[in-house]
């Protein structure tokens, strides 16, 4: 059966067409990246392969209708030609074939899952690349936002070092994951971030003034100063508030996605995490939850090499993160996180897949955290400077995308000077205003949760005010009592 399907797929390729998600697409105008099958553990991910190269994927356009057929196809992949295919057991979840061979599943493949990319290190389109095309308007906006995010990180980091805000955390080296993924989504898609995705919120229209207000925790901050700096959130922009505990947003995203599915919305939930999050129980619970409930959610893991001071080789023994999705029955792909076009194409295709097929998708973006984990960290204590410099200069995602945009004639040195100068001026003005604005009053520490303040919170507020009256010099003078 699989041989017949493969023969038909080759015929489709010869006719210069392929069937994608239930519709005919001309491969000369659109060729999406291949996702590793969430069911067949023998399917490989090739960065220039079409979906029709994977016979199993032909059965997965509509998951509700295709699960049985896909399982039957994969059953054949497990059984060798000399085995009796009729020997098996109808176990709950699908038929399982018997074999006379005692064989343990390998702990890992000998070859690592390839990484999908579109642009080479010089910012040129790789030969035979299949990707979602980006027009001039989109490309210029993407690059401008990457520059804005880069500038924002530099200035806010300096502001923290001057003691004007208490904390900051940069996205240096991960600008492409931020901006390109955001550009590939629709505004109705719900975002549940970790803490290194301010670029997604920037793309959605969060202003530089709003970023500054949050970092300074003034009365214009949506969180009213209750959160640490960089813990952004906005109902208007469908962006859940950042939460410090690692991976808690992942199962929440599945619940949000399932809600969208039940309501019949043409949207998905998108959640981000780092490689360190995959060691948390919430990560595994979320993937299993999403697969079983067939929730339209995209998991984007920024595998940036380091979970604070823990390198990936000490984080997991498996081939990165992409194979973990397959273990839970989730279609997955590994993508070059420093290639904006590859990230855009993968997320764009994953979104269509999640919504049309009502299924989760896992994307592992290989990138690098160029900056320190946060302003509370000194990464030179646990990693060499030459490693940092290599990724900062030779593998810089902003520079790579800039070269591609310039090669298309869409960007000039004049544009570069104007944008960087304008962003810096706007940001310095926003910081000036945010710093001058009044802090929220003391009572805001206790309100906005209960309709009527419970007795335990009333007692806490009383004790706090009593302590302040005894030690007034130890309390910040710019916070109204």
Short mmCIF file of C-alpha atoms in Angstrom, two decimals:
data_model
loop_
_atom_site.label_atom_id
_atom_site.label_comp_id
_atom_site.label_asym_id
_atom_site.label_seq_id
_atom_site.Cartn_x
_atom_site.Cartn_y
_atom_site.Cartn_z
CA UNK A 1 0.00 0.00 0.00
CA UNK A 2 2.79 2.39 0.94
CA UNK A 3 4.58 1.60 -2.33
CA UNK A 4 1.47 2.49 -4.33
CA UNK A 5 1.13 5.80 -2.50
CA UNK A 6 4.79 6.64 -3.05
CA UNK A 7 4.42 5.87 -6.77
CA UNK A 8 1.42 8.21 -6.96
CA UNK A 9 3.31 10.94 -5.11
CA UNK A 10 6.15 10.78 -7.65
CA UNK A 11 3.60 11.21 -10.41
CA UNK A 12 2.28 14.33 -8.70
CA UNK A 13 5.79 15.76 -8.49
CA UNK A 14 6.35 15.15 -12.18
CA UNK A 15 3.15 17.03 -12.91
CA UNK A 16 4.58 19.96 -10.89
CA UNK A 17 1.76 19.83 -8.33
CA UNK A 18 1.26 18.52 -4.85
CA UNK A 19 -1.71 18.08 -2.57
CA UNK A 20 -1.21 20.15 0.58
CA UNK A 21 -3.75 20.12 3.39
CA UNK A 22 -6.52 18.96 1.10
CA UNK A 23 -5.90 21.43 -1.74
CA UNK A 24 -3.77 21.45 -4.88
CA UNK A 25 -0.77 23.76 -4.72
CA UNK A 26 1.65 24.51 -7.55
CA UNK A 27 5.07 23.62 -6.15
CA UNK A 28 6.77 26.26 -8.28
CA UNK A 29 5.02 28.99 -6.28
CA UNK A 30 4.74 27.43 -2.82
CA UNK A 31 6.64 24.60 -1.22
CA UNK A 32 6.21 24.27 2.55
CA UNK A 33 8.81 22.71 4.82
CA UNK A 34 8.48 19.05 5.73
CA UNK A 35 7.38 18.17 9.26
CA UNK A 36 8.54 15.02 10.95
CA UNK A 37 5.61 12.62 11.30
CA UNK A 38 4.12 12.41 14.75
CA UNK A 39 3.33 8.73 14.30
CA UNK A 40 5.99 7.04 12.19
CA UNK A 41 9.33 6.99 14.07
CA UNK A 42 11.26 6.09 10.92
CA UNK A 43 10.32 9.21 8.94
CA UNK A 44 13.21 11.67 8.56
CA UNK A 45 13.03 15.45 8.24
CA UNK A 46 14.79 16.75 5.12
CA UNK A 47 15.15 20.48 4.66
CA UNK A 48 14.33 20.50 0.94
CA UNK A 49 11.83 17.63 0.77
CA UNK A 50 8.22 18.13 -0.24
CA UNK A 51 5.43 16.72 1.88
CA UNK A 52 4.70 14.13 -0.79
CA UNK A 53 8.11 12.54 -0.16
CA UNK A 54 6.59 11.22 3.08
CA UNK A 55 3.87 8.67 2.24
CA UNK A 56 2.48 8.76 5.77
CA UNK A 57 1.82 12.50 5.51
CA UNK A 58 -0.67 11.89 2.70
CA UNK A 59 -2.97 10.34 5.27
CA UNK A 60 -2.80 13.24 7.72
CA UNK A 61 -4.65 16.11 6.06
CA UNK A 62 -7.59 15.70 8.43
CA UNK A 63 -6.61 14.03 11.65
CA UNK A 64 -10.09 12.97 12.67
CA UNK A 65 -10.52 11.06 9.41
CA UNK A 66 -6.95 9.94 8.91
CA UNK A 67 -5.81 8.49 12.23
CA UNK A 68 -6.94 4.96 11.42
CA UNK A 69 -5.46 4.96 7.93
CA UNK A 70 -2.20 6.45 9.15
CA UNK A 71 -1.94 3.83 11.88
CA UNK A 72 -2.50 1.06 9.35
CA UNK A 73 0.26 2.43 7.14
CA UNK A 74 2.67 2.69 10.05
CA UNK A 75 1.85 -0.87 11.08
CA UNK A 76 3.32 -2.01 7.78
CA UNK A 77 6.48 -0.02 8.46
CA UNK A 78 7.08 -1.97 11.67
CA UNK A 79 6.67 -5.43 10.10
CA UNK A 80 9.35 -6.96 7.89
CA UNK A 81 8.42 -8.58 4.59
CA UNK A 82 8.91 -12.12 5.91
CA UNK A 83 6.44 -11.60 8.77
CA UNK A 84 2.77 -12.49 8.61
CA UNK A 85 1.01 -9.11 8.47
CA UNK A 86 -2.22 -10.70 9.63
CA UNK A 87 -0.70 -11.69 12.97
CA UNK A 88 -1.52 -9.08 15.57
CA UNK A 89 -3.77 -7.93 18.38
CA UNK A 90 -6.46 -5.27 18.41
CA UNK A 91 -5.11 -3.45 21.43
CA UNK A 92 -6.85 -0.28 22.65
CA UNK A 93 -5.47 2.55 20.52
CA UNK A 94 -4.92 0.46 17.39
CA UNK A 95 -3.78 -2.88 16.03
CA UNK A 96 -0.32 -4.05 17.11
CA UNK A 97 1.58 -6.54 14.96
CA UNK A 98 3.40 -9.55 16.38
CA UNK A 99 6.97 -10.40 15.45
CA UNK A 100 9.22 -13.36 16.23
CA UNK A 101 12.23 -11.07 16.47
CA UNK A 102 13.20 -9.69 19.89
CA UNK A 103 14.17 -6.15 19.05
CA UNK A 104 14.61 -3.15 21.32
CA UNK A 105 13.85 0.27 19.95
CA UNK A 106 17.07 2.24 19.58
CA UNK A 107 17.77 4.89 22.19
CA UNK A 108 18.48 7.29 19.33
CA UNK A 109 19.06 7.32 15.59
CA UNK A 110 22.63 7.20 14.34
CA UNK A 111 21.95 10.35 12.33
CA UNK A 112 20.60 13.49 13.91
CA UNK A 113 17.40 15.05 12.58
CA UNK A 114 18.43 17.64 9.96
CA UNK A 115 17.75 21.33 10.47
CA UNK A 116 15.49 23.10 7.97
CA UNK A 117 16.88 26.35 6.61
CA UNK A 118 16.33 28.68 3.66
CA UNK A 119 19.14 31.25 3.85
CA UNK A 120 22.79 30.21 3.94
CA UNK A 121 25.36 31.98 6.10
CA UNK A 122 25.74 34.72 3.47
CA UNK A 123 22.03 35.47 3.41
CA UNK A 124 21.45 33.81 0.02
CA UNK A 125 18.59 31.44 -0.77
CA UNK A 126 19.85 27.87 -0.70
CA UNK A 127 19.47 25.82 -3.86
CA UNK A 128 16.21 23.84 -4.05
CA UNK A 129 14.87 25.57 -0.93
CA UNK A 130 11.14 25.23 -0.34
CA UNK A 131 9.72 28.11 1.64
CA UNK A 132 6.80 30.51 1.99
CA UNK A 133 7.55 33.63 -0.03
CA UNK A 134 7.79 36.99 1.74
CA UNK A 135 7.06 40.20 -0.16
CA UNK A 136 8.86 43.53 0.17
CA UNK A 137 6.42 45.06 2.65
CA UNK A 138 6.58 42.06 4.96
CA UNK A 139 10.36 41.71 4.69
CA UNK A 140 11.01 45.38 5.47
CA UNK A 141 8.65 45.29 8.45
CA UNK A 142 10.31 42.14 9.75
CA UNK A 143 13.79 43.61 9.50
CA UNK A 144 12.72 46.95 11.01
CA UNK A 145 11.21 45.12 13.98
CA UNK A 146 14.37 43.05 14.42
CA UNK A 147 16.38 46.28 14.54
CA UNK A 148 13.90 47.78 17.00
CA UNK A 149 14.12 44.75 19.29
CA UNK A 150 17.90 44.79 19.10
CA UNK A 151 18.04 48.51 19.98
CA UNK A 152 15.50 48.11 22.76
CA UNK A 153 17.59 45.38 24.39
CA UNK A 154 20.79 47.43 24.26
CA UNK A 155 19.24 50.54 25.82
CA UNK A 156 17.13 48.81 28.49
CA UNK A 157 20.13 46.71 29.50
CA UNK A 158 22.14 49.92 29.98
CA UNK A 159 19.27 51.49 31.96
CA UNK A 160 19.27 48.51 34.33
CA UNK A 161 23.03 48.72 34.77
CA UNK A 162 22.55 52.37 35.74
CA UNK A 163 20.23 51.24 38.55
CA UNK A 164 17.11 52.85 37.09
CA UNK A 165 15.19 49.55 36.75
CA UNK A 166 15.64 46.43 38.85
CA UNK A 167 15.95 43.71 36.20
CA UNK A 168 16.18 43.05 32.47
CA UNK A 169 16.60 40.17 30.07
CA UNK A 170 17.58 40.43 26.41
CA UNK A 171 16.68 38.51 23.23
CA UNK A 172 20.11 39.03 21.65
CA UNK A 173 20.80 36.32 19.10
CA UNK A 174 17.16 35.23 19.04
CA UNK A 175 15.61 38.14 17.13
CA UNK A 176 14.65 35.95 14.16
CA UNK A 177 12.69 33.49 16.32
CA UNK A 178 10.81 36.41 17.88
CA UNK A 179 9.93 38.47 14.84
CA UNK A 180 9.63 35.84 12.11
CA UNK A 181 7.34 33.61 14.18
CA UNK A 182 5.15 36.59 15.07
CA UNK A 183 4.94 37.64 11.41
CA UNK A 184 3.69 34.18 10.40
CA UNK A 185 0.77 34.24 12.84
CA UNK A 186 -2.63 35.94 12.77
CA UNK A 187 -3.66 38.50 15.36
CA UNK A 188 -6.45 36.21 16.64
CA UNK A 189 -3.90 33.56 17.57
CA UNK A 190 -3.34 33.47 21.31
CA UNK A 191 0.23 33.86 22.57
CA UNK A 192 1.46 32.29 25.80
CA UNK A 193 5.12 33.38 26.05
CA UNK A 194 7.97 32.39 28.27
CA UNK A 195 10.00 35.57 28.92
CA UNK A 196 12.32 35.95 25.91
CA UNK A 197 9.65 36.81 23.32
CA UNK A 198 9.04 40.57 23.59
CA UNK A 199 9.47 40.76 19.82
CA UNK A 200 6.16 38.92 19.37
CA UNK A 201 4.41 41.61 21.40
CA UNK A 202 6.33 44.34 19.55
CA UNK A 203 5.13 42.93 16.22
CA UNK A 204 1.54 43.00 17.46
CA UNK A 205 1.65 46.70 18.19
CA UNK A 206 2.80 47.06 21.78
CA UNK A 207 4.47 50.48 21.82
CA UNK A 208 7.92 51.44 23.05
CA UNK A 209 6.20 53.60 25.66
CA UNK A 210 4.25 50.59 26.94
CA UNK A 211 7.45 48.54 27.18
CA UNK A 212 9.08 51.35 29.15
CA UNK A 213 6.07 51.78 31.45
CA UNK A 214 6.14 48.09 32.34
CA UNK A 215 9.86 48.05 33.05
CA UNK A 216 9.53 51.08 35.33
CA UNK A 217 6.33 49.76 36.97
CA UNK A 218 4.47 53.08 36.91
CA UNK A 219 0.73 53.83 36.93
CA UNK A 220 0.50 53.28 33.16
CA UNK A 221 1.87 49.76 33.50
CA UNK A 222 -0.94 47.25 32.85
CA UNK A 223 0.33 45.20 35.80
CA UNK A 224 0.33 48.25 38.09
CA UNK A 225 3.90 47.53 39.16
CA UNK A 226 3.12 44.11 40.61
CA UNK A 227 5.39 42.23 38.19
CA UNK A 228 9.14 42.27 37.63
CA UNK A 229 10.38 44.18 34.56
CA UNK A 230 10.00 42.31 31.22
CA UNK A 231 6.92 40.43 32.49
CA UNK A 232 4.75 41.96 29.79
CA UNK A 233 1.13 41.15 29.05
CA UNK A 234 -1.73 42.64 27.04
CA UNK A 235 -5.32 41.48 26.60
CA UNK A 236 -5.62 43.78 23.61
CA UNK A 237 -2.81 42.00 21.82
CA UNK A 238 -3.85 38.43 22.82
CA UNK A 239 -0.59 38.07 24.72
CA UNK A 240 -0.79 36.36 28.11
CA UNK A 241 1.25 37.93 30.89
CA UNK A 242 4.73 36.47 31.31
CA UNK A 243 5.11 34.21 34.33
CA UNK A 244 8.52 33.49 35.85
CA UNK A 245 8.04 29.80 36.77
CA UNK A 246 9.38 27.70 33.91
CA UNK A 247 6.99 25.82 31.58
CA UNK A 248 3.75 26.64 33.44
CA UNK A 249 2.41 28.30 30.29
CA UNK A 250 2.63 25.11 28.21
CA UNK A 251 -0.36 23.11 29.56
CA UNK A 252 -2.27 26.39 29.82
CA UNK A 253 -1.73 26.91 26.10
CA UNK A 254 -3.23 23.50 25.37
CA UNK A 255 -6.33 24.45 27.33
CA UNK A 256 -6.61 27.73 25.44
CA UNK A 257 -6.19 25.89 22.12
CA UNK A 258 -8.86 23.37 23.03
CA UNK A 259 -11.20 26.25 23.84
CA UNK A 260 -10.59 27.75 20.38
CA UNK A 261 -11.33 24.36 18.84
CA UNK A 262 -14.59 23.94 20.78
CA UNK A 263 -15.69 27.42 19.73
CA UNK A 264 -14.93 26.70 16.09
CA UNK A 265 -12.45 29.56 15.82
CA UNK A 266 -10.05 29.71 12.88
CA UNK A 267 -7.14 30.38 15.20
CA UNK A 268 -4.59 28.53 17.30
CA UNK A 269 -2.66 28.96 20.52
CA UNK A 270 1.10 29.48 20.29
CA UNK A 271 3.40 28.97 23.23
CA UNK A 272 7.14 29.46 23.59
CA UNK A 273 9.72 27.86 25.83
CA UNK A 274 13.46 27.31 26.11
CA UNK A 275 15.42 24.06 26.05
CA UNK A 276 15.51 24.05 29.85
CA UNK A 277 11.71 23.89 29.94
CA UNK A 278 11.77 20.44 28.35
CA UNK A 279 13.11 19.05 31.62
CA UNK A 280 9.99 20.22 33.43
CA UNK A 281 7.03 17.90 33.91
CA UNK A 282 4.71 20.57 32.50
CA UNK A 283 6.38 20.21 29.10
CA UNK A 284 5.63 16.50 28.85
CA UNK A 285 2.15 16.86 30.31
CA UNK A 286 1.38 19.59 27.78
CA UNK A 287 2.55 17.59 24.75
CA UNK A 288 0.61 14.51 25.77
CA UNK A 289 -2.46 16.61 26.64
CA UNK A 290 -2.32 18.37 23.27
CA UNK A 291 -1.86 15.17 21.27
CA UNK A 292 -4.68 13.30 22.98
CA UNK A 293 -7.11 16.23 22.83
CA UNK A 294 -6.03 17.11 19.27
CA UNK A 295 -5.66 20.75 20.26
CA UNK A 296 -4.58 23.36 17.67
CA UNK A 297 -1.48 24.55 19.50
CA UNK A 298 2.04 25.28 18.26
CA UNK A 299 4.91 24.65 20.68
CA UNK A 300 7.95 26.73 19.73
CA UNK A 301 11.05 25.72 21.64
CA UNK A 302 13.98 28.11 21.44
CA UNK A 303 16.86 25.70 21.84
CA UNK A 304 19.51 28.35 22.48
CA UNK A 305 22.16 26.05 23.89
CA UNK A 306 21.95 27.13 27.51
CA UNK A 307 19.41 26.92 30.35
CA UNK A 308 21.09 29.65 32.38
CA UNK A 309 24.43 27.86 33.03
CA UNK A 310 23.33 24.33 32.04
CA UNK A 311 24.43 23.36 28.50
CA UNK A 312 22.13 21.25 26.33
CA UNK A 313 24.43 18.22 26.56
CA UNK A 314 23.68 18.14 30.29
CA UNK A 315 19.99 18.92 29.75
CA UNK A 316 18.98 15.81 27.78
CA UNK A 317 20.45 12.71 26.18
CA UNK A 318 18.03 12.67 23.22
CA UNK A 319 18.61 14.31 19.84
CA UNK A 320 17.50 17.72 21.03
CA UNK A 321 13.83 18.58 21.40
CA UNK A 322 12.32 17.68 18.01
CA UNK A 323 12.25 13.94 18.74
CA UNK A 324 10.25 14.48 21.92
CA UNK A 325 7.25 15.60 19.89
CA UNK A 326 7.34 12.43 17.85
CA UNK A 327 7.28 10.35 21.04
CA UNK A 328 3.95 11.93 21.94
CA UNK A 329 2.47 11.59 18.44
CA UNK A 330 3.03 15.21 17.43
CA UNK A 331 4.29 16.38 14.05
CA UNK A 332 7.58 18.17 14.59
CA UNK A 333 10.30 20.04 12.75
CA UNK A 334 13.78 21.34 13.53
CA UNK A 335 14.48 24.75 12.04
CA UNK A 336 17.42 27.16 11.90
CA UNK A 337 16.32 29.72 14.47
CA UNK A 338 18.80 32.26 13.08
CA UNK A 339 17.16 32.12 9.64
CA UNK A 340 14.14 34.44 9.56
CA UNK A 341 12.77 32.96 6.32
CA UNK A 342 13.01 29.41 7.64
CA UNK A 343 11.28 30.33 10.91
CA UNK A 344 8.56 32.23 9.04
CA UNK A 345 7.95 29.33 6.64
CA UNK A 346 7.87 26.69 9.38
CA UNK A 347 5.50 28.64 11.64
CA UNK A 348 3.27 29.67 8.73
CA UNK A 349 2.93 26.04 7.63
CA UNK A 350 2.53 24.78 11.20
CA UNK A 351 -0.31 27.25 11.77
CA UNK A 352 -2.22 26.00 8.74
CA UNK A 353 -1.64 22.43 9.84
CA UNK A 354 -2.76 23.09 13.43
CA UNK A 355 -5.97 24.83 12.42
CA UNK A 356 -7.04 22.70 9.46
CA UNK A 357 -6.12 19.35 10.96
CA UNK A 358 -6.93 20.29 14.57
CA UNK A 359 -3.60 18.99 15.82
CA UNK A 360 -0.56 20.20 17.79
CA UNK A 361 2.80 20.91 16.16
CA UNK A 362 6.24 21.18 17.77
CA UNK A 363 8.95 23.44 16.35
CA UNK A 364 12.50 23.27 17.66
CA UNK A 365 14.37 26.44 16.68
CA UNK A 366 18.13 26.02 16.94
CA UNK A 367 19.54 29.39 17.96
CA UNK A 368 21.94 30.84 20.53
CA UNK A 369 21.56 33.09 23.56
CA UNK A 370 24.22 35.69 22.84
CA UNK A 371 23.49 37.75 25.94
CA UNK A 372 23.69 36.75 29.58
CA UNK A 373 20.68 34.86 30.87
CA UNK A 374 19.61 38.10 32.56
CA UNK A 375 21.12 41.08 34.32
CA UNK A 376 21.56 38.76 37.33
CA UNK A 377 23.91 36.51 35.38
CA UNK A 378 27.49 36.59 34.13
CA UNK A 379 27.70 33.93 31.40
CA UNK A 380 31.46 34.37 30.96
CA UNK A 381 31.82 32.33 34.15
CA UNK A 382 30.57 29.17 32.44
CA UNK A 383 31.11 29.57 28.67
CA UNK A 384 34.06 30.83 26.60
CA UNK A 385 34.09 34.33 25.11
CA UNK A 386 35.08 33.07 21.67
CA UNK A 387 31.92 30.95 21.54
CA UNK A 388 29.79 33.98 22.31
CA UNK A 389 31.62 36.14 19.77
CA UNK A 390 31.24 33.50 17.05
CA UNK A 391 27.47 33.43 17.39
CA UNK A 392 27.28 37.18 17.83
CA UNK A 393 29.19 37.94 14.63
CA UNK A 394 29.27 34.95 12.27
CA UNK A 395 25.78 33.63 13.04
CA UNK A 396 23.95 36.91 13.72
CA UNK A 397 20.31 36.49 12.58
CA UNK A 398 19.75 40.23 12.09
CA UNK A 399 22.79 40.61 9.82
CA UNK A 400 21.88 37.51 7.82
CA UNK A 401 18.34 38.72 7.11
CA UNK A 402 19.63 42.21 6.35
CA UNK A 403 21.90 40.82 3.61
CA UNK A 404 18.94 39.08 1.98
CA UNK A 405 16.75 42.19 2.15
CA UNK A 406 19.55 44.33 0.73
CA UNK A 407 20.21 41.84 -2.06
CA UNK A 408 16.58 42.25 -3.12
CA UNK A 409 17.03 46.02 -3.32
CA UNK A 410 14.56 46.63 -0.49
CA UNK A 411 16.99 48.21 2.03
CA UNK A 412 19.81 50.75 1.91
CA UNK A 413 22.41 52.27 4.21
CA UNK A 414 20.23 55.36 4.40
CA UNK A 415 17.27 53.28 5.60
CA UNK A 416 19.49 51.64 8.21
CA UNK A 417 20.68 54.94 9.66
CA UNK A 418 17.18 56.42 9.72
CA UNK A 419 15.53 53.45 11.42
CA UNK A 420 18.19 52.96 14.10
CA UNK A 421 18.31 56.69 14.84
CA UNK A 422 14.52 56.97 15.01
CA UNK A 423 14.08 53.94 17.29
CA UNK A 424 16.80 55.13 19.65
CA UNK A 425 15.26 58.61 19.87
CA UNK A 426 11.75 57.23 20.50
CA UNK A 427 12.99 54.83 23.13
CA UNK A 428 14.99 57.40 25.08
CA UNK A 429 11.95 59.69 25.12
CA UNK A 430 9.71 56.81 26.27
CA UNK A 431 12.11 55.99 29.11
CA UNK A 432 12.25 59.64 30.13
CA UNK A 433 8.45 59.80 30.40
CA UNK A 434 8.11 56.41 32.11
CA UNK A 435 10.67 57.33 34.73
CA UNK A 436 8.87 60.56 35.58
CA UNK A 437 5.42 59.03 35.86
CA UNK A 438 4.11 58.31 39.35
CA UNK A 439 4.31 54.86 40.90
CA UNK A 440 1.07 53.01 41.78
CA UNK A 441 -0.17 53.54 45.36
CA UNK A 442 0.56 51.02 48.10
CA UNK A 443 -3.04 49.75 48.10
CA UNK A 444 -2.58 48.42 44.56
CA UNK A 445 -0.50 45.59 46.01
CA UNK A 446 -3.70 44.13 47.45
CA UNK A 447 -6.55 45.02 45.08
CA UNK A 448 -7.80 43.83 41.66
CA UNK A 449 -8.16 40.20 42.76
CA UNK A 450 -11.13 40.04 45.12
CA UNK A 451 -14.33 42.05 44.91
CA UNK A 452 -14.08 42.59 48.65
CA UNK A 453 -10.70 42.38 50.33
CA UNK A 454 -10.53 39.26 52.58
CA UNK A 455 -9.43 39.53 56.19
CA UNK A 456 -5.99 37.99 55.66
CA UNK A 457 -5.05 40.61 53.05
CA UNK A 458 -6.42 43.40 55.22
CA UNK A 459 -4.16 42.17 58.00
CA UNK A 460 -1.14 42.04 55.67
CA UNK A 461 -1.76 45.60 54.53
CA UNK A 462 -2.11 46.77 58.14
CA UNK A 463 1.19 45.13 59.10
CA UNK A 464 2.95 46.62 56.07
CA UNK A 465 1.79 50.15 56.85
CA UNK A 466 2.82 49.70 60.48
CA UNK A 467 6.32 48.58 59.40
CA UNK A 468 6.65 51.56 57.07
CA UNK A 469 5.69 53.98 59.85
CA UNK A 470 8.41 52.50 62.05
CA UNK A 471 11.08 52.48 59.33
CA UNK A 472 10.19 55.26 56.86
CA UNK A 473 13.74 55.61 55.53
CA UNK A 474 13.72 52.00 54.31
CA UNK A 475 10.68 52.54 52.14
CA UNK A 476 10.84 54.11 48.63
CA UNK A 477 9.72 57.71 48.83
CA UNK A 478 8.24 57.76 45.32
CA UNK A 479 5.45 55.25 46.12
CA UNK A 480 2.27 56.95 47.40
CA UNK A 481 0.97 55.61 50.71
#
